[in-house]
C-alpha positions as CSV (number, residue, x, y, z in Angstrom):
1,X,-2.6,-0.3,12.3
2,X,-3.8,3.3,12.2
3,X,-1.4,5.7,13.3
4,X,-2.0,7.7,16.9
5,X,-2.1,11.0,16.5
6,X,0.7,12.0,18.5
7,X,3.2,9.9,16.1
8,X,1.9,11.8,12.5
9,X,4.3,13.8,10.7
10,X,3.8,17.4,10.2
11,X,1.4,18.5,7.8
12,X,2.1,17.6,4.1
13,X,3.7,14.9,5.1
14,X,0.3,12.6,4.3
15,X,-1.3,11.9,0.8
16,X,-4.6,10.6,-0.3
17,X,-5.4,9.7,-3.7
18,X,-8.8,8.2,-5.6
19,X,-8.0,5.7,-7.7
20,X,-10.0,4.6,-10.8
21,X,-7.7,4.5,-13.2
22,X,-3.9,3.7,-14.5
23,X,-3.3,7.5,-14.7
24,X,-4.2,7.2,-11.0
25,X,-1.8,4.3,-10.2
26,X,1.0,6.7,-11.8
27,X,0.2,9.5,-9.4
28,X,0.1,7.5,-6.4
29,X,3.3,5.7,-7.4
30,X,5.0,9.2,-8.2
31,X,3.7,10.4,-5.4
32,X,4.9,7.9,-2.8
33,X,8.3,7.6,-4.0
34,X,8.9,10.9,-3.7
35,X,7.6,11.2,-0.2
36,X,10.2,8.0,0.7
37,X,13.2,10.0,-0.6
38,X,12.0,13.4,1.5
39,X,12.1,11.0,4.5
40,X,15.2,9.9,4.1
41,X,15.1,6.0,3.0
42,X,17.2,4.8,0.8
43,X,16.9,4.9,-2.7
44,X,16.2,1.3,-3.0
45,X,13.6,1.3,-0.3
46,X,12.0,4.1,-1.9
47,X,11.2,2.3,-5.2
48,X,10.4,-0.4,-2.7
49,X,7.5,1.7,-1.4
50,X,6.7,2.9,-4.7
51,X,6.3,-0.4,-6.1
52,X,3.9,-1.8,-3.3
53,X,1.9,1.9,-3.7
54,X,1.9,0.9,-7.6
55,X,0.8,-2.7,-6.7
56,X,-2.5,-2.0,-4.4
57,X,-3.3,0.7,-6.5
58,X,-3.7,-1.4,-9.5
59,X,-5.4,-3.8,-7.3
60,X,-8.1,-1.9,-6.7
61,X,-8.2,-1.0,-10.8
62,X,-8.3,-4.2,-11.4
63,X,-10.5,-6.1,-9.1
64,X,-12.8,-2.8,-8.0
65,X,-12.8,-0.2,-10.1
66,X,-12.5,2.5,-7.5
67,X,-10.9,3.2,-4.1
68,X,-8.4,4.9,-2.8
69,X,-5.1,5.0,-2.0
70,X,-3.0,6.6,1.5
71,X,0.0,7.3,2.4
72,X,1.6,8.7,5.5
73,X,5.0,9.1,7.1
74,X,5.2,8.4,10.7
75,X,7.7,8.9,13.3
76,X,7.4,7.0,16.6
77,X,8.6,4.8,17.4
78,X,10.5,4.5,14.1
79,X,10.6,6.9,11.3
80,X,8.5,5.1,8.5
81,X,5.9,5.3,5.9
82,X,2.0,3.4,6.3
83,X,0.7,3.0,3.5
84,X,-3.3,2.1,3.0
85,X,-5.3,1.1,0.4
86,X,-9.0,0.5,0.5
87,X,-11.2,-0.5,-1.7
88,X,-15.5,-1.8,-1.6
89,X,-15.1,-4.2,-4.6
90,X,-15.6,-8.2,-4.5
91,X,-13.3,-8.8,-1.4
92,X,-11.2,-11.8,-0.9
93,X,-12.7,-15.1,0.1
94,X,-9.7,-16.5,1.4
95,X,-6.8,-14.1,2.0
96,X,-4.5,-16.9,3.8
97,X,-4.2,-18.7,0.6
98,X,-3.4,-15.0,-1.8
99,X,-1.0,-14.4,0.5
100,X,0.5,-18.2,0.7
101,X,1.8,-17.2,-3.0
102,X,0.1,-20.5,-4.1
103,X,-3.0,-18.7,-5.5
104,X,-2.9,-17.2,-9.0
105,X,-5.8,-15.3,-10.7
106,X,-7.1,-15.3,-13.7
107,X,-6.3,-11.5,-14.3
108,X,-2.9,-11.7,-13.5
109,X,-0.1,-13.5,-11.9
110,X,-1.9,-13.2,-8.6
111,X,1.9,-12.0,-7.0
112,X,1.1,-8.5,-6.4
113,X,-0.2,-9.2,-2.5
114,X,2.6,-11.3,-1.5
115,X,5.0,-9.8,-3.9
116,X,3.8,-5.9,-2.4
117,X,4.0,-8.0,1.6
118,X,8.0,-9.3,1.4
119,X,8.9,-5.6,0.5
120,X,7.5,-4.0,3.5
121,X,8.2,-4.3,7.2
122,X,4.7,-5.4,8.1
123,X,1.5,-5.7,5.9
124,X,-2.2,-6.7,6.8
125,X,-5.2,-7.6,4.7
126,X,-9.0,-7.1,5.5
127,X,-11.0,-8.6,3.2
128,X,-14.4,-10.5,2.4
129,X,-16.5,-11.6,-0.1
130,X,-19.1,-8.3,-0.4
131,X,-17.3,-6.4,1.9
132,X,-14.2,-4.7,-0.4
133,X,-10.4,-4.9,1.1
134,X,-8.3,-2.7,3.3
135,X,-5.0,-3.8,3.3
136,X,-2.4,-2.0,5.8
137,X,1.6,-1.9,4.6
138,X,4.4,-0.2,6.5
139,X,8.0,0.4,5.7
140,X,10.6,1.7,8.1
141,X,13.9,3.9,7.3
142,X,16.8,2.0,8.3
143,X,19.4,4.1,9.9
144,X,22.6,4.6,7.7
């Protein structure tokens, strides 16, 4: 789901942040949120993306320590947001059953994949045991 060149925004219009810790998870989330308002979603949908920017972010606190976190606005063949987050911890042994929303972990409620998934347009997860997780999540502006 990497963005083609010819569909990036113009410059500044793409953040990268290292996350290893909750002060991290705060800048990303700041960070994200406004970029959704200065691309004209909603105000809702922006603290939509915030929240699944907060979510993988703490993630990777969580469960790896370190990684970082992306986001990037796009504009064909919709104006929208990708966001990435990538991580080399533990990985996921079985991401069909996370994302099922039947799964809960002992760190949490285990909601903050599927929860971060039903508030974006569409989401991917790359993961495996020794081999850390990438997951991909895009939102789209929806014309007023």
């Amino acid at each position: 789901m990497n963005l083609p060149e010819s569909s990036r925004s113009a410059p500044g219009a793409r953040r990268e942040i290292l996350i290893t810790s909750e002060h991290d998870v705060i800048q990303a989330r700041t960070g994200a949120k406004r970029m959704a308002d200065e691309t004209g979603f909603s105000i809702p949908d922006s603290v939509k993306i915030a929240t699944v920017v907060s979510e993988l972010a703490r993630n990777i606190v969580v469960y790896a320590q370190k990684g970082r976190v992306e986001f990037e606005v796009f504009r064909t063949p919709r104006v929208g947001i990708e966001i990435v987050a990538v991580d080399d911890g533990p990985g996921i042994a079985d991401v069909a059953h996370v994302l099922s929303g039947k799964y809960r972990s002992r760190t949490g409620m285990g909601l903050g994949l599927v929860g971060s998934k039903r508030l974006v347009d569409e989401f991917s997860v790359d993961s495996a045991p020794g081999k850390g997780t990438r997951v991909v999540a895009r939102k789209y502006v929806v014309p007023r």
